[in-house]
Amino acid sequence: MNSREKVLETAIERGRKRCLMIKSYHFYLLSIRRACEKVFDSCEVCVFGSVLTGKFTLESDVDLLIKVPNPPKSLQERAKVEAKIEELAGLPDYHPFKFHIVDEEGFKWYVEKLKRVM
């Protein structure tokens, strides 16, 4: 197998694993919630988006709405917080989870806009 074939095989395998994570996202929620509780003083973690309706694709994310008292302000701070959550939750680098970290006002906006949040 040449290097191009190896790269392709690796990409296909990562895609397969990512797809399995999307289909079984609920198995990861507890570890993500516990990681969020370690990073923030208090938090609420909710799922929204295509995984709730069953209309997800291989390219979909599992959208997580994370309500905290003081969300990170800068992109750099947000990236550090998200990396810490990923590390504490033991998520692989190909994971499908998208973190939407908001305060109470942002949470209300999402809930009103989406109408379906779990």
PDB file of C-alpha atoms in Angstrom:
ATOM      1  CA  MET A   1       0.000   0.000   0.000  1.00  0.00           C
ATOM      2  CA  ASN A   2       1.473   3.367  -0.982  1.00  0.00           C
ATOM      3  CA  SER A   3       1.340   6.512   1.154  1.00  0.00           C
ATOM      4  CA  ARG A   4      -1.614   7.976  -0.744  1.00  0.00           C
ATOM      5  CA  GLU A   5      -3.644   4.817  -0.158  1.00  0.00           C
ATOM      6  CA  LYS A   6      -2.706   4.874   3.537  1.00  0.00           C
ATOM      7  CA  VAL A   7      -3.881   8.476   3.864  1.00  0.00           C
ATOM      8  CA  LEU A   8      -7.154   7.610   2.138  1.00  0.00           C
ATOM      9  CA  GLU A   9      -7.660   4.531   4.309  1.00  0.00           C
ATOM     10  CA  THR A  10      -6.983   6.576   7.452  1.00  0.00           C
ATOM     11  CA  ALA A  11      -9.468   9.256   6.354  1.00  0.00           C
ATOM     12  CA  ILE A  12     -12.139   6.648   5.653  1.00  0.00           C
ATOM     13  CA  GLU A  13     -11.579   4.992   9.035  1.00  0.00           C
ATOM     14  CA  ARG A  14     -11.765   8.342  10.859  1.00  0.00           C
ATOM     15  CA  GLY A  15     -14.980   9.145   8.994  1.00  0.00           C
ATOM     16  CA  ARG A  16     -16.450   5.785   9.977  1.00  0.00           C
ATOM     17  CA  LYS A  17     -15.566   6.342  13.638  1.00  0.00           C
ATOM     18  CA  ARG A  18     -16.964   9.880  13.531  1.00  0.00           C
ATOM     19  CA  CYS A  19     -20.215   8.559  12.045  1.00  0.00           C
ATOM     20  CA  LEU A  20     -20.491   6.008  14.849  1.00  0.00           C
ATOM     21  CA  MET A  21     -19.957   8.793  17.387  1.00  0.00           C
ATOM     22  CA  ILE A  22     -22.781  10.807  15.814  1.00  0.00           C
ATOM     23  CA  LYS A  23     -25.141   7.834  15.903  1.00  0.00           C
ATOM     24  CA  SER A  24     -24.282   7.087  19.538  1.00  0.00           C
ATOM     25  CA  TYR A  25     -23.762  10.677  20.717  1.00  0.00           C
ATOM     26  CA  HIS A  26     -25.795  10.113  23.887  1.00  0.00           C
ATOM     27  CA  PHE A  27     -23.091   7.767  25.211  1.00  0.00           C
ATOM     28  CA  TYR A  28     -20.626  10.687  25.268  1.00  0.00           C
ATOM     29  CA  LEU A  29     -22.894  13.250  26.924  1.00  0.00           C
ATOM     30  CA  LEU A  30     -22.146  12.264  30.514  1.00  0.00           C
ATOM     31  CA  SER A  31     -18.379  12.578  30.100  1.00  0.00           C
ATOM     32  CA  ILE A  32     -18.818  15.893  28.275  1.00  0.00           C
ATOM     33  CA  ARG A  33     -21.134  17.216  30.992  1.00  0.00           C
ATOM     34  CA  ARG A  34     -18.682  16.157  33.707  1.00  0.00           C
ATOM     35  CA  ALA A  35     -15.835  17.841  31.820  1.00  0.00           C
ATOM     36  CA  CYS A  36     -17.897  21.030  31.537  1.00  0.00           C
ATOM     37  CA  GLU A  37     -18.625  20.936  35.271  1.00  0.00           C
ATOM     38  CA  LYS A  38     -14.880  20.804  35.950  1.00  0.00           C
ATOM     39  CA  VAL A  39     -14.167  23.735  33.616  1.00  0.00           C
ATOM     40  CA  PHE A  40     -17.061  25.988  34.711  1.00  0.00           C
ATOM     41  CA  ASP A  41     -18.455  26.729  38.168  1.00  0.00           C
ATOM     42  CA  SER A  42     -21.894  25.724  37.004  1.00  0.00           C
ATOM     43  CA  CYS A  43     -23.290  24.726  33.642  1.00  0.00           C
ATOM     44  CA  GLU A  44     -26.186  23.209  31.771  1.00  0.00           C
ATOM     45  CA  VAL A  45     -25.560  21.066  28.678  1.00  0.00           C
ATOM     46  CA  CYS A  46     -28.272  20.575  26.047  1.00  0.00           C
ATOM     47  CA  VAL A  47     -28.359  18.947  22.622  1.00  0.00           C
ATOM     48  CA  PHE A  48     -29.923  20.550  19.562  1.00  0.00           C
ATOM     49  CA  GLY A  49     -29.797  20.241  15.808  1.00  0.00           C
ATOM     50  CA  SER A  50     -30.045  17.466  13.273  1.00  0.00           C
ATOM     51  CA  VAL A  51     -29.277  14.605  15.673  1.00  0.00           C
ATOM     52  CA  LEU A  52     -32.569  15.273  17.463  1.00  0.00           C
ATOM     53  CA  THR A  53     -34.571  15.042  14.253  1.00  0.00           C
ATOM     54  CA  GLY A  54     -32.579  12.142  12.829  1.00  0.00           C
ATOM     55  CA  LYS A  55     -31.712  14.211   9.742  1.00  0.00           C
ATOM     56  CA  PHE A  56     -27.959  14.197  10.225  1.00  0.00           C
ATOM     57  CA  THR A  57     -25.348  13.331   7.608  1.00  0.00           C
ATOM     58  CA  LEU A  58     -21.716  12.230   7.782  1.00  0.00           C
ATOM     59  CA  GLU A  59     -20.755  15.906   7.734  1.00  0.00           C
ATOM     60  CA  SER A  60     -23.098  16.880  10.584  1.00  0.00           C
ATOM     61  CA  ASP A  61     -21.980  18.077  13.982  1.00  0.00           C
ATOM     62  CA  VAL A  62     -23.572  17.144  17.271  1.00  0.00           C
ATOM     63  CA  ASP A  63     -24.503  20.604  18.526  1.00  0.00           C
ATOM     64  CA  LEU A  64     -24.192  21.103  22.274  1.00  0.00           C
ATOM     65  CA  LEU A  65     -25.543  24.234  23.923  1.00  0.00           C
ATOM     66  CA  ILE A  66     -23.567  24.894  27.093  1.00  0.00           C
ATOM     67  CA  LYS A  67     -25.054  27.536  29.393  1.00  0.00           C
ATOM     68  CA  VAL A  68     -22.559  29.048  31.841  1.00  0.00           C
ATOM     69  CA  PRO A  69     -22.544  32.203  34.005  1.00  0.00           C
ATOM     70  CA  ASN A  70     -19.459  33.687  32.322  1.00  0.00           C
ATOM     71  CA  PRO A  71     -18.695  32.308  28.859  1.00  0.00           C
ATOM     72  CA  PRO A  72     -15.257  32.919  27.360  1.00  0.00           C
ATOM     73  CA  LYS A  73     -15.060  36.310  25.664  1.00  0.00           C
ATOM     74  CA  SER A  74     -12.218  36.000  23.157  1.00  0.00           C
ATOM     75  CA  LEU A  75     -11.721  33.386  20.456  1.00  0.00           C
ATOM     76  CA  GLN A  76      -8.420  32.396  22.055  1.00  0.00           C
ATOM     77  CA  GLU A  77     -10.051  31.907  25.456  1.00  0.00           C
ATOM     78  CA  ARG A  78     -12.908  29.956  23.840  1.00  0.00           C
ATOM     79  CA  ALA A  79     -10.446  27.681  22.012  1.00  0.00           C
ATOM     80  CA  LYS A  80      -8.602  26.952  25.272  1.00  0.00           C
ATOM     81  CA  VAL A  81     -11.851  26.136  27.076  1.00  0.00           C
ATOM     82  CA  GLU A  82     -13.051  23.867  24.268  1.00  0.00           C
ATOM     83  CA  ALA A  83      -9.687  22.065  24.177  1.00  0.00           C
ATOM     84  CA  LYS A  84      -9.892  21.528  27.947  1.00  0.00           C
ATOM     85  CA  ILE A  85     -13.414  20.084  27.656  1.00  0.00           C
ATOM     86  CA  GLU A  86     -12.253  17.762  24.865  1.00  0.00           C
ATOM     87  CA  GLU A  87      -9.271  16.637  26.934  1.00  0.00           C
ATOM     88  CA  LEU A  88     -11.248  16.039  30.134  1.00  0.00           C
ATOM     89  CA  ALA A  89     -14.011  14.204  28.245  1.00  0.00           C
ATOM     90  CA  GLY A  90     -11.447  12.031  26.440  1.00  0.00           C
ATOM     91  CA  LEU A  91     -12.715  12.980  22.982  1.00  0.00           C
ATOM     92  CA  PRO A  92     -10.625  12.030  19.940  1.00  0.00           C
ATOM     93  CA  ASP A  93      -9.576  14.778  17.543  1.00  0.00           C
ATOM     94  CA  TYR A  94     -12.148  13.639  14.952  1.00  0.00           C
ATOM     95  CA  HIS A  95     -15.102  13.961  17.342  1.00  0.00           C
ATOM     96  CA  PRO A  96     -18.320  15.476  15.945  1.00  0.00           C
ATOM     97  CA  PHE A  97     -19.243  17.694  18.901  1.00  0.00           C
ATOM     98  CA  LYS A  98     -19.676  21.443  18.394  1.00  0.00           C
ATOM     99  CA  PHE A  99     -19.724  23.478  21.603  1.00  0.00           C
ATOM    100  CA  HIS A 100     -21.942  26.572  21.702  1.00  0.00           C
ATOM    101  CA  ILE A 101     -20.957  28.196  25.010  1.00  0.00           C
ATOM    102  CA  VAL A 102     -23.385  30.928  26.040  1.00  0.00           C
ATOM    103  CA  ASP A 103     -24.708  32.861  29.014  1.00  0.00           C
ATOM    104  CA  GLU A 104     -28.363  33.011  30.110  1.00  0.00           C
ATOM    105  CA  GLU A 105     -29.260  35.577  27.443  1.00  0.00           C
ATOM    106  CA  GLY A 106     -27.624  33.529  24.687  1.00  0.00           C
ATOM    107  CA  PHE A 107     -29.322  30.391  25.972  1.00  0.00           C
ATOM    108  CA  LYS A 108     -32.756  32.033  25.775  1.00  0.00           C
ATOM    109  CA  TRP A 109     -31.991  33.196  22.226  1.00  0.00           C
ATOM    110  CA  TYR A 110     -31.086  29.661  21.120  1.00  0.00           C
ATOM    111  CA  VAL A 111     -34.126  28.106  22.778  1.00  0.00           C
ATOM    112  CA  GLU A 112     -36.464  30.677  21.225  1.00  0.00           C
ATOM    113  CA  LYS A 113     -34.874  30.334  17.790  1.00  0.00           C
ATOM    114  CA  LEU A 114     -34.619  26.552  17.749  1.00  0.00           C
ATOM    115  CA  LYS A 115     -37.819  25.559  19.555  1.00  0.00           C
ATOM    116  CA  ARG A 116     -36.310  22.125  20.162  1.00  0.00           C
ATOM    117  CA  VAL A 117     -33.504  21.695  22.648  1.00  0.00           C
ATOM    118  CA  MET A 118     -32.907  18.664  24.880  1.00  0.00           C
TER     119      MET A 118
END
